[in-house]
Amino acid sequence: MHPAYIYSKKDKMPSCDTLIRNASVLDGTGADPVLLDVALLGDSICEIGPSLEYDAKITVEANGLSLSPGFIDVHTHDDTSVILAPEMLPKLSQGVTTVIVGNCGISASPVHLHGEPPDPMNLLGDATAFRYPTFAAYVAAISDSQPAVNVGALIGHTSLRNNHMDRLDRVATGDEIAAMRTQLQEALDGGALGLSSGLAYLSANAASTEEVLELAQPLAAAGAVYTTHMRTETEAILDAMNEAFKIGRLNHVPVIISHLKCAGIVNWGRSGEVLHALEEARDSQQTGCDCYPYAAGSSTLDLRQVDERVEITITWSTSYPEVAGQSLAQIASAWNLTQLEAARRLQPAGAIYHSISEEDMRRILSHPATMIGSDGLPNDPRPHPRLWGTFPRVLGRYSREEKLFSLPEAIHKMTQMPAQRFGLAGRGIIRKGYFADLVLFDPEKIIDTATYTDPIRPSEGIASVWVNGVLSYTTQGATENRSGRFLARGKTTWIQ
Ligand code: ZN
Ligand code: CU
């Protein structure tokens, strides 16, 4: 023992807050893992290398577990959850460190309600959840509530329509579009990431392509993106894709197609065609998509999607709350009605539609243009399992077990790719000087456990999650140290 020597050496050693030793680092770029140490100081990564010598307040022995950038959930409806349930357990427990809210045309801000929120804004909560007449008010509420994960925000076309139109079943007038655009511009100035639309929903379906084209004008100068739940995901999906590409092309804005899928039985088997259309667009413009790893969708109950051949589960119903969890077929037969009649009676309601083919989903999920987005519905009392399971399911089931893509590729889809596309500066890769949003997990054990019948279950295999350098989740659960931030839009770098 030479204590003097140790002390003098320690004196010279740089100090850090956390030293993670012997981690198999998947840096987010898609590169193969490398066994390294990673040192964290404050909210950032201060050094990476083999056998780092640091005087660390906390040392974590990773024993070869995988360390990757925290996952970015690009498609969420967590707008009000990040404020009302800031622990964000469904996401944190998956290794998610950033959520992007405001998808599918519905954002919690800027919103002025005139009564109850129109469908599908009601997915974000009832009227009391909409308290943010300006984007600035929403950003302030995030700072006040200090969620456990970072929050980037899109502005919803349907929310803007709700603010400026007396009825939503018509196209907006020039003045209304101008008023919406002013609100969009204000939000972009405040750091919003872009505009989302939900043209399939009846609250936006009457909007013309021109309405969205005109509204989207400020995006290019801001360096923002356009994301879309397209006008249809069924038979006319190629037309809907062309509409989305046109809006991006004419406005010189990147397009992200939300939850790309071939919905409805008659549409099964068309993923090749759909991906071909996506690839063609990518030859001439910045385009990508996101996808969730399940063969069922979920939203409010849409009468147009009622198809006796498709299994539909009712997840909630305001008129008949007692039927939640039952299939529409069961309910219809108990009531002696057709499924369509029963669905009408259940309104307003939520549903899970088993209307996607597993084959198509796998093909879309595997495509190099595809990011991972849960589309989880946190206010649903019996949510689709994607809310709690998406990311570990992609890693455990589809990468490790089914070998659809390599682990580094899977991590890339949920880290660097979304950070670049949405302009989340300093995030999405493990690099010196980058923010310390990190997840340590066991690549042999990581797996989702949430199911359709038991959907509220944390995944397995997540060891530790750091958000802005703060240890926020361990195998014991959340640590009570919440350190998420509002993420204002940075520069987008689009790598096709
Ligand atoms: Zn959607
Ligand atoms: Cu959505």
Coordinates of N, CA and C in Angstrom, one line a residue, residues 15 45 57 91 100 144 161 179 212 214 241 247 253 300 326 339 385 396 400-401:
S15 N -12.0 15.3 -12.0 CA -13.1 14.8 -11.3 C -14.3 14.8 -12.2
I45 N -21.6 14.6 -21.2 CA -20.6 13.6 -21.3 C -19.2 14.3 -21.4
K57 N -17.7 10.9 -8.3 CA -18.6 10.9 -7.1 C -19.3 9.5 -7.1
K91 N -42.6 5.7 -20.3 CA -41.5 6.0 -21.2 C -40.1 5.8 -20.6
I100 N -41.4 13.4 -28.3 CA -41.9 14.4 -29.1 C -43.4 14.4 -29.1
D144 N -42.1 24.2 -15.2 CA -42.6 24.2 -13.8 C -42.8 22.7 -13.3
R161 N -56.9 24.7 -36.2 CA -58.2 24.8 -36.8 C -59.3 25.1 -35.7
A179 N -54.6 33.4 -39.7 CA -54.6 33.4 -38.3 C -53.8 32.2 -37.7
V212 N -53.2 23.1 -46.1 CA -52.0 22.7 -45.3 C -50.8 23.4 -46.0
E214 N -50.5 26.2 -47.5 CA -50.4 27.6 -47.1 C -50.0 27.7 -45.6
M241 N -49.9 9.6 -49.6 CA -48.4 9.8 -49.6 C -48.0 10.9 -50.5
I247 N -46.8 18.6 -50.2 CA -46.7 19.7 -49.1 C -45.3 19.9 -48.7
V253 N -39.6 21.6 -47.3 CA -39.6 21.1 -45.9 C -39.5 19.6 -45.8
T300 N -59.2 7.0 -31.2 CA -60.6 7.0 -30.8 C -61.3 6.1 -31.8
Q326 N -63.7 -5.2 -23.6 CA -64.5 -6.1 -24.4 C -64.3 -5.8 -25.9
Q339 N -72.1 -4.4 -35.5 CA -71.0 -3.7 -34.9 C -71.0 -2.2 -35.2
P385 N -50.6 -1.8 -25.8 CA -49.3 -2.1 -25.1 C -48.1 -1.3 -25.6
G396 N -35.6 -6.3 -28.3 CA -35.6 -7.7 -27.8 C -36.3 -8.6 -28.8
R400 N -33.1 -8.7 -31.6 CA -32.4 -9.9 -31.0 C -33.0 -11.2 -31.5
E401 N -34.4 -11.4 -31.3 CA -35.0 -12.7 -31.6 C -35.3 -12.9 -33.1

